[in-house]
Coordinates of C-alpha atoms in Angstrom, one line a residue:
M1 CA -36.1 -35.9 -4.6
K2 CA -36.8 -39.4 -2.9
I3 CA -40.5 -39.1 -2.1
Y4 CA -41.8 -36.3 -4.3
Y5 CA -41.9 -36.7 -7.9
Q6 CA -39.6 -34.8 -10.4
H7 CA -38.5 -36.6 -13.7
P8 CA -34.6 -36.3 -13.8
Q9 CA -33.1 -33.4 -15.6
T10 CA -36.5 -31.7 -15.9
W11 CA -38.8 -29.5 -14.0
F12 CA -42.5 -30.6 -13.3
G13 CA -44.9 -28.1 -14.8
D14 CA -48.7 -27.8 -14.8
C15 CA -50.6 -31.3 -14.2
M16 CA -53.7 -32.4 -15.9
P17 CA -54.8 -35.2 -13.7
F18 CA -57.0 -38.1 -14.6
G19 CA -57.9 -41.5 -12.7
K20 CA -59.1 -44.9 -13.9
G21 CA -59.4 -48.1 -12.0
D22 CA -56.7 -47.8 -9.3
T23 CA -54.3 -45.6 -11.3
F24 CA -53.6 -41.9 -11.4
Y25 CA -52.6 -40.5 -14.7
L26 CA -50.4 -37.3 -14.4
F27 CA -50.2 -35.6 -17.7
H28 CA -47.9 -32.7 -17.2
Q29 CA -45.3 -30.4 -18.8
R30 CA -41.5 -31.2 -18.4
D31 CA -39.3 -28.1 -18.7
T32 CA -35.7 -28.7 -19.3
R33 CA -34.8 -24.8 -18.5
V34 CA -32.7 -24.5 -21.6
P35 CA -31.7 -21.6 -21.2
C36 CA -34.6 -20.6 -18.9
P37 CA -38.3 -21.4 -17.9
F38 CA -40.1 -22.0 -21.2
G39 CA -36.7 -22.2 -23.0
E40 CA -37.2 -25.2 -25.2
P41 CA -40.9 -26.0 -26.4
F42 CA -42.6 -29.0 -24.6
G43 CA -45.8 -31.0 -25.1
W44 CA -47.4 -33.4 -22.5
D45 CA -45.6 -36.0 -20.9
L46 CA -47.3 -38.6 -18.9
A47 CA -46.3 -40.4 -15.6
T48 CA -48.7 -42.9 -13.6
T49 CA -49.1 -43.8 -9.9
K50 CA -51.1 -45.7 -7.8
D51 CA -49.8 -44.4 -4.4
F52 CA -47.7 -41.2 -4.9
V53 CA -44.7 -42.8 -4.1
T54 CA -43.7 -44.9 -7.0
Y55 CA -44.2 -43.8 -10.5
E56 CA -43.9 -45.3 -14.0
D57 CA -42.7 -43.0 -16.8
C58 CA -44.7 -43.3 -19.9
G59 CA -42.9 -40.7 -21.9
V60 CA -44.5 -38.2 -24.4
A61 CA -48.2 -38.2 -24.6
I62 CA -49.2 -35.4 -26.6
P63 CA -46.2 -34.1 -28.7
R64 CA -45.7 -30.5 -29.4
G65 CA -46.1 -29.0 -32.8
T66 CA -43.6 -27.4 -35.1
D67 CA -42.2 -23.8 -34.5
E68 CA -44.7 -22.8 -37.3
E69 CA -47.6 -24.4 -35.7
Q70 CA -50.0 -23.0 -33.0
D71 CA -49.1 -25.7 -30.3
Q72 CA -45.4 -24.8 -30.4
F73 CA -45.7 -25.1 -26.9
I74 CA -48.7 -27.3 -25.3
F75 CA -49.9 -25.4 -22.1
A76 CA -52.4 -26.7 -19.6
G77 CA -55.8 -28.2 -20.3
S78 CA -57.7 -31.2 -18.8
I79 CA -58.6 -34.7 -19.7
C80 CA -62.3 -36.1 -19.6
E81 CA -64.1 -39.1 -20.7
D82 CA -67.2 -38.9 -22.9
R83 CA -70.3 -41.2 -22.4
E84 CA -69.1 -43.6 -25.0
G85 CA -65.7 -44.3 -23.3
K86 CA -63.5 -42.1 -25.5
Y87 CA -61.1 -39.8 -23.9
H88 CA -60.6 -36.1 -24.9
A89 CA -57.8 -33.6 -24.1
F90 CA -58.6 -30.0 -24.4
Y91 CA -55.4 -28.1 -24.3
T92 CA -53.9 -24.6 -25.0
G93 CA -51.8 -24.4 -27.9
Y94 CA -49.2 -21.6 -27.5
N95 CA -46.9 -20.1 -30.2
R96 CA -44.6 -17.4 -28.7
D97 CA -43.9 -16.1 -32.2
Y98 CA -47.6 -15.7 -33.2
P99 CA -48.2 -11.9 -31.5
K100 CA -45.5 -10.5 -34.0
Q101 CA -47.5 -12.1 -36.9
G102 CA -50.8 -10.5 -35.6
K103 CA -52.1 -13.8 -34.5
P104 CA -53.3 -14.8 -31.0
S105 CA -50.7 -16.7 -29.0
Q106 CA -53.0 -18.9 -27.0
V107 CA -55.9 -21.0 -28.7
L108 CA -57.7 -24.0 -27.4
M109 CA -57.3 -27.3 -28.9
H110 CA -58.4 -30.6 -29.0
A111 CA -56.9 -34.3 -29.0
V112 CA -58.7 -37.7 -28.6
S113 CA -57.6 -41.3 -27.4
E114 CA -58.8 -44.8 -26.8
D115 CA -56.3 -45.6 -24.0
L116 CA -55.1 -42.5 -22.4
K117 CA -51.6 -43.0 -23.8
H118 CA -51.9 -42.6 -27.6
W119 CA -53.5 -39.3 -28.7
T120 CA -54.7 -37.8 -32.0
K121 CA -54.9 -34.1 -32.5
T122 CA -58.1 -33.1 -34.3
Q123 CA -56.9 -29.6 -35.0
D124 CA -60.3 -28.2 -33.9
A125 CA -59.6 -24.9 -33.0
V126 CA -62.2 -22.8 -34.7
T127 CA -64.8 -22.3 -31.9
F128 CA -62.2 -21.8 -29.1
V129 CA -60.5 -18.7 -30.4
P130 CA -60.4 -15.8 -27.9
Q131 CA -63.6 -14.0 -27.9
P132 CA -63.9 -10.3 -28.7
G133 CA -63.0 -8.0 -25.8
Y134 CA -60.7 -10.7 -24.2
D135 CA -56.9 -10.6 -24.4
P136 CA -55.8 -13.0 -27.2
D137 CA -52.5 -13.7 -25.4
D138 CA -54.1 -14.7 -22.1
W139 CA -56.7 -17.4 -22.9
R140 CA -55.7 -20.8 -21.5
D141 CA -56.0 -23.9 -19.2
P142 CA -59.4 -25.0 -20.2
F143 CA -61.4 -27.5 -17.8
V144 CA -64.3 -29.7 -18.9
L145 CA -66.9 -31.4 -16.9
W146 CA -70.3 -32.9 -17.3
D147 CA -73.2 -31.1 -15.6
D148 CA -76.0 -33.4 -14.7
E149 CA -78.6 -30.6 -14.1
S150 CA -78.2 -28.7 -17.5
E151 CA -77.2 -32.2 -19.3
K152 CA -74.3 -30.3 -20.9
Y153 CA -70.5 -30.1 -21.0
I154 CA -69.0 -27.1 -19.4
L155 CA -65.9 -25.8 -20.3
I156 CA -64.1 -23.2 -18.1
L157 CA -60.9 -21.5 -18.8
G158 CA -58.8 -18.5 -17.4
A159 CA -58.7 -15.2 -19.2
R160 CA -58.6 -11.4 -19.0
L161 CA -60.0 -8.3 -20.7
E162 CA -58.2 -6.7 -23.4
G163 CA -56.0 -3.7 -22.1
D164 CA -53.5 -2.9 -19.6
K165 CA -52.3 -6.3 -18.0
H166 CA -51.9 -4.6 -14.7
K167 CA -55.4 -4.1 -14.3
T168 CA -57.5 -6.7 -12.2
T169 CA -59.7 -7.9 -15.1
G170 CA -59.0 -11.5 -14.7
R171 CA -61.8 -13.7 -15.0
T172 CA -63.1 -17.5 -15.5
V173 CA -65.1 -17.8 -18.7
Y174 CA -67.0 -20.8 -20.2
F175 CA -68.4 -22.4 -23.0
T176 CA -71.3 -25.3 -23.2
S177 CA -71.7 -28.1 -25.4
D178 CA -74.1 -31.2 -26.0
D179 CA -71.5 -33.3 -27.5
L180 CA -67.9 -32.1 -26.8
A181 CA -67.6 -31.1 -30.6
D182 CA -69.8 -27.9 -31.0
W183 CA -69.2 -25.3 -28.3
E184 CA -71.3 -22.2 -27.5
F185 CA -69.5 -19.2 -25.7
Q186 CA -71.4 -18.2 -22.5
G187 CA -69.4 -15.3 -21.2
D188 CA -68.0 -14.9 -17.7
F189 CA -68.3 -17.5 -15.3
W190 CA -66.7 -15.6 -12.3
A191 CA -65.3 -12.1 -12.8
P192 CA -64.5 -10.8 -9.3
D193 CA -62.1 -8.0 -10.5
L194 CA -59.6 -9.1 -7.9
F195 CA -56.7 -10.6 -9.9
T196 CA -54.9 -9.7 -13.2
M197 CA -55.4 -13.2 -14.6
H198 CA -57.0 -16.6 -13.6
E199 CA -54.9 -19.7 -14.2
M200 CA -55.7 -23.4 -14.0
P201 CA -59.5 -23.2 -13.1
D202 CA -61.1 -26.2 -11.6
L203 CA -64.6 -26.9 -10.8
F204 CA -66.1 -29.9 -8.8
K205 CA -68.9 -30.8 -6.5
M206 CA -68.6 -32.4 -3.1
G207 CA -71.7 -33.1 -1.2
D208 CA -74.1 -30.1 -1.3
W209 CA -71.4 -27.6 -2.4
W210 CA -69.7 -26.7 -5.6
Y211 CA -66.1 -25.5 -5.4
L212 CA -64.4 -23.2 -8.0
I213 CA -60.6 -23.2 -8.0
T214 CA -58.1 -20.7 -9.5
T215 CA -54.6 -19.7 -9.2
E216 CA -53.6 -16.2 -9.5
Y217 CA -50.4 -14.6 -9.9
S218 CA -51.0 -11.0 -9.3
H219 CA -52.0 -10.7 -5.5
A220 CA -50.2 -13.4 -3.6
S221 CA -49.4 -16.2 -6.4
T222 CA -51.7 -18.7 -4.5
Q223 CA -54.5 -20.9 -5.3
V224 CA -57.9 -19.7 -4.0
Y225 CA -61.1 -21.3 -4.1
R226 CA -65.0 -20.2 -3.6
M227 CA -68.0 -22.1 -2.6
A228 CA -71.5 -22.2 -3.9
K229 CA -74.7 -24.4 -3.6
S230 CA -75.3 -23.7 -7.3
L231 CA -73.3 -23.3 -10.4
K232 CA -75.0 -20.0 -10.7
G233 CA -73.4 -18.8 -7.4
P234 CA -73.1 -16.9 -5.4
W235 CA -69.3 -17.7 -5.1
I236 CA -68.6 -17.4 -1.3
A237 CA -65.2 -16.9 0.1
P238 CA -64.2 -18.9 3.3
D239 CA -61.9 -17.1 5.8
D240 CA -59.1 -19.2 4.6
D241 CA -59.6 -19.3 0.8
A242 CA -56.4 -21.1 -0.1
F243 CA -54.7 -24.5 0.1
D244 CA -51.1 -23.7 0.6
G245 CA -48.7 -20.7 0.3
R246 CA -46.6 -19.1 -2.2
A247 CA -44.5 -22.1 -2.9
Y248 CA -47.2 -24.4 -4.2
Y249 CA -48.9 -23.6 -7.6
A250 CA -51.2 -24.4 -10.4
G251 CA -52.9 -27.4 -8.7
R252 CA -55.8 -29.2 -10.4
T253 CA -57.9 -32.0 -8.7
F254 CA -59.2 -35.4 -9.5
M255 CA -61.5 -37.8 -7.5
L256 CA -60.7 -41.4 -7.7
N257 CA -62.1 -44.1 -5.3
N258 CA -63.5 -41.4 -2.9
Q259 CA -60.0 -39.7 -2.7
R260 CA -59.9 -36.1 -4.0
I261 CA -56.2 -35.2 -4.8
L262 CA -54.8 -31.8 -5.5
F263 CA -52.0 -32.1 -7.9
G264 CA -49.8 -29.1 -7.7
W265 CA -46.0 -28.3 -7.8
V266 CA -43.4 -26.6 -5.6
P267 CA -41.5 -23.9 -7.6
T268 CA -37.8 -23.7 -7.3
R269 CA -35.9 -20.4 -7.2
A270 CA -33.6 -19.5 -10.1
N271 CA -30.5 -19.2 -8.3
E272 CA -31.2 -21.7 -5.7
T273 CA -31.0 -19.4 -3.0
D274 CA -33.1 -18.4 -0.1
S275 CA -32.9 -14.6 -0.8
A276 CA -35.2 -13.1 -3.3
N277 CA -36.0 -9.7 -4.9
L278 CA -38.1 -7.5 -2.6
W279 CA -39.1 -5.2 -5.5
Y280 CA -40.5 -5.8 -8.9
R281 CA -38.2 -6.1 -11.8
P282 CA -39.7 -6.6 -15.2
E283 CA -36.7 -7.9 -16.9
A284 CA -36.1 -11.3 -14.9
D285 CA -37.1 -13.6 -12.1
K286 CA -33.5 -13.6 -10.8
E287 CA -34.1 -15.2 -7.5
D288 CA -37.9 -15.3 -7.0
F289 CA -39.8 -18.5 -7.2
I290 CA -40.0 -19.4 -10.9
W291 CA -42.2 -21.5 -12.9
A292 CA -42.1 -25.4 -12.5
G293 CA -40.5 -27.6 -9.9
T294 CA -41.4 -30.7 -8.2
F295 CA -44.8 -32.5 -7.9
V296 CA -46.5 -32.8 -4.5
A297 CA -49.8 -34.4 -3.8
H298 CA -52.4 -33.0 -1.3
E299 CA -55.5 -34.8 -0.3
L300 CA -58.4 -32.5 -0.1
Y301 CA -61.4 -33.3 2.4
Q302 CA -64.6 -31.5 3.4
R303 CA -65.1 -30.1 6.9
K304 CA -68.5 -30.0 8.6
D305 CA -69.1 -26.3 7.4
G306 CA -68.1 -27.2 3.8
T307 CA -64.8 -25.6 3.7
L308 CA -62.0 -27.7 2.5
G309 CA -58.9 -28.9 4.4
C310 CA -55.5 -30.6 3.1
R311 CA -53.9 -33.7 4.6
I312 CA -51.3 -36.1 3.5
P313 CA -52.3 -39.0 1.3
D314 CA -52.1 -42.1 3.7
T315 CA -49.7 -43.9 1.1
V316 CA -47.1 -41.1 1.2
W317 CA -47.1 -41.0 5.2
N318 CA -46.9 -44.7 5.5
A319 CA -44.0 -45.0 3.0
F320 CA -41.6 -44.0 5.8
K321 CA -41.2 -47.1 7.7
D322 CA -38.1 -46.7 10.0
E323 CA -39.8 -45.0 12.9
K324 CA -38.3 -43.9 16.1
K325 CA -40.4 -42.5 19.2
L326 CA -39.0 -39.4 20.8
E327 CA -39.7 -38.3 24.4
D328 CA -42.1 -35.5 25.2
V329 CA -40.8 -32.1 25.8
K330 CA -42.2 -29.1 27.8
L331 CA -40.8 -25.7 27.1
E332 CA -41.4 -22.7 29.4
K333 CA -40.1 -19.2 29.3
E334 CA -41.8 -16.2 30.7
S335 CA -40.0 -13.6 28.4
G336 CA -38.1 -14.5 25.3
R337 CA -37.4 -17.8 23.4
E338 CA -36.6 -21.4 24.7
L339 CA -35.3 -23.8 22.4
Q340 CA -34.4 -27.6 22.8
H341 CA -32.8 -29.9 20.1
V342 CA -34.4 -33.4 20.0
V343 CA -32.8 -34.8 16.9
T344 CA -29.4 -34.1 15.7
E345 CA -29.0 -36.2 12.3
T346 CA -32.0 -36.5 10.2
G347 CA -30.7 -37.0 6.8
D348 CA -32.2 -35.3 3.8
C349 CA -35.6 -37.2 3.7
Y350 CA -37.9 -38.0 6.6
R351 CA -41.1 -37.4 8.4
Y352 CA -41.6 -35.8 11.7
E353 CA -44.9 -35.6 13.9
A354 CA -46.1 -34.3 17.2
D355 CA -49.2 -33.3 19.2
V356 CA -48.7 -29.7 20.4
T357 CA -50.6 -27.7 23.1
F358 CA -49.7 -24.2 24.4
A359 CA -51.0 -22.2 27.3
E360 CA -52.8 -19.1 27.5
G361 CA -50.9 -16.0 26.7
T362 CA -48.1 -17.9 24.7
R363 CA -46.7 -15.7 22.1
G364 CA -45.6 -18.6 19.8
F365 CA -44.2 -22.0 19.4
S366 CA -42.1 -23.6 16.4
V367 CA -40.6 -26.7 14.8
G368 CA -37.3 -26.2 13.3
V369 CA -35.4 -28.2 10.7
R370 CA -32.0 -28.4 9.2
A371 CA -31.1 -27.1 12.7
Q372 CA -27.5 -26.5 13.9
E373 CA -27.2 -27.1 17.6
A374 CA -23.9 -25.0 17.9
D375 CA -25.0 -21.9 16.6
D376 CA -28.9 -22.2 16.9
E377 CA -29.3 -21.9 13.3
F378 CA -32.2 -23.5 11.8
Y379 CA -35.3 -23.1 9.5
S380 CA -38.6 -23.1 11.1
F381 CA -42.4 -23.5 11.0
T382 CA -43.3 -20.9 13.5
F383 CA -46.9 -20.7 15.0
E384 CA -47.6 -17.1 16.0
C385 CA -50.6 -17.5 18.4
P386 CA -51.9 -13.9 18.6
K387 CA -51.8 -13.5 14.9
D388 CA -53.5 -16.8 14.2
R389 CA -50.6 -17.8 11.5
V390 CA -48.0 -20.2 10.8
I391 CA -44.9 -18.8 8.9
F392 CA -41.9 -20.5 7.5
E393 CA -38.6 -18.5 8.3
K394 CA -34.8 -19.0 9.0
S395 CA -33.2 -18.3 12.3
P396 CA -31.2 -16.0 12.4
N397 CA -32.4 -14.1 9.4
W398 CA -29.3 -11.9 9.4
P399 CA -27.7 -10.2 7.5
W400 CA -31.2 -9.4 6.6
P401 CA -32.9 -10.7 4.5
Q402 CA -31.0 -14.1 4.2
M403 CA -34.4 -15.4 3.5
N404 CA -37.3 -13.8 1.8
N405 CA -40.3 -15.6 3.1
M406 CA -43.0 -13.4 1.6
G407 CA -46.1 -15.5 1.0
L408 CA -44.7 -18.6 3.2
E409 CA -47.5 -18.3 5.4
R410 CA -50.9 -19.5 6.4
L411 CA -53.8 -18.7 8.6
I412 CA -54.6 -21.1 11.2
R413 CA -56.9 -20.6 14.4
L414 CA -54.5 -21.0 17.3
V415 CA -56.5 -21.8 20.5
P416 CA -54.8 -22.2 24.0
G417 CA -55.1 -25.7 25.2
K418 CA -56.4 -27.3 22.0
K419 CA -54.2 -30.1 20.7
Y420 CA -52.5 -29.6 17.3
H421 CA -51.3 -32.7 15.4
V422 CA -48.2 -31.4 13.4
Q423 CA -47.0 -33.5 10.5
I424 CA -43.9 -32.3 8.5
I425 CA -42.1 -34.0 5.6
V426 CA -38.7 -33.2 4.3
D427 CA -37.4 -34.3 1.0
D428 CA -34.1 -32.5 0.0
T429 CA -34.8 -28.9 -0.4
I430 CA -38.7 -29.2 0.3
A431 CA -40.4 -29.0 3.6
T432 CA -44.0 -29.6 3.9
L433 CA -46.1 -28.8 6.9
Y434 CA -49.7 -30.4 7.7
V435 CA -51.6 -29.2 10.7
D436 CA -55.5 -28.9 11.3
G437 CA -56.2 -29.1 7.5
V438 CA -53.6 -26.3 6.8
A439 CA -50.5 -27.1 4.3
L440 CA -47.5 -25.2 3.7
N441 CA -44.9 -25.9 1.3
T442 CA -41.4 -24.4 1.2
R443 CA -37.9 -24.4 -0.2
M444 CA -34.6 -24.0 1.8
Y445 CA -31.3 -23.7 0.2
T446 CA -28.8 -23.9 2.8
N447 CA -28.1 -26.8 5.3
P448 CA -26.8 -25.2 8.7
G449 CA -27.2 -28.7 10.3
E450 CA -29.2 -32.0 10.1
G451 CA -31.2 -31.5 13.3
I452 CA -34.9 -30.9 14.7
C453 CA -35.5 -28.3 17.3
L454 CA -38.3 -27.1 19.2
G455 CA -39.1 -23.8 20.4
V456 CA -41.5 -21.5 22.6
T457 CA -41.6 -17.9 23.0
D458 CA -43.2 -15.8 26.0
G459 CA -45.0 -18.6 27.5
S460 CA -45.2 -22.5 27.4
A461 CA -45.9 -25.4 25.1
V462 CA -45.8 -29.2 25.3
F463 CA -44.8 -31.6 22.4
E464 CA -46.1 -35.1 23.0
N465 CA -46.3 -38.2 20.8
Q466 CA -43.2 -37.1 18.7
S467 CA -41.7 -39.5 16.3
I468 CA -39.4 -39.3 13.3
A469 CA -39.3 -41.8 10.4
Y470 CA -37.2 -42.5 7.2
L471 CA -37.7 -44.2 4.0

């Protein structure tokens, strides 16, 4: 990776972001995948950045415990600063061997720091144990914030009810505290009965709206959010309640200097192949998207109606300096698909942009990457106009399915005559699309070519103000 972050020889796991001054602190897990995801126990490592382009590796921040201790693995949590300026980490201590011993595998734990880099574990876990009626092995990912209205700290976390793990009893539960030391369990915070489990919950206010984020892995394996004018709800689902597709997971947010960043990761597939299992197999994730991968930052912004959109942080986009303008292209075909190749050699890291408009009745338009002109083989972000969606696919997808793109799609309102500013970043196997506040991350594991091609189906489209730039 050249623009996105992944520490060498490790895969980037869940991120617990914090910010101070002009620096973002990325507390995260580094999985060695020896021999597989969650193979070797890990704690929290730390990297810092000011611009999401260059990073400083700070090494281990909170070391994992021994195989006999609760925090054999340190799963996700959050960082907060108290009113005296001390920093607190609330995290999930996970011991994979404890269920066989009749103990909960996941317990919330606590550490403190004066400088964000050196941490002392307090071993405070008494009030955080899984509560009666909740699954003791699905109790994780605490997030802490201060609520001005109640003048209390609120800690939310992901949980589910005891019983069959296939049932949709996932919920976000919460505690309250006056001092970050003594916590009182308050029960369910949001229990929609939609998902089997809630992961990495996040809660923040922007303007008049509160936003509650959760990552679910039972319905579409995506991050979803809800909106409310009060912490008591009701929590409203926007038409597009996601930030990205299947290949972006477990993002947490942090606001620093009026910039709210979503810190998520793009997973890999186990065998580094585009194909994937099309049926459920409980024994393994042989070719599916699997846990951990590469860090990618989205910047969140609030639209006039209160919904949230995603855009590229300016520092990431502006890191590409060697820009080349491309000529405008108009494609027309009454029936069928028309393609035009506009770049033949992109290399493996670049950015591309264009303003695109399409005519009434057009079935779709596309921007293809890793394109090979001789055989018209490529990956593409395809905008399906009648369906109001953009999908990532491979052409040709034969023998079927060369690529399983289940979940690699996003809702986008496609209006004839409207100008859409399409931005794409490609970094090695990752391709990221931004358009009209919609983001879509993907992985691609073959390399037919190094070109960019444009397409239209059953109609016409104009691609203006095109450019490509390199690091």
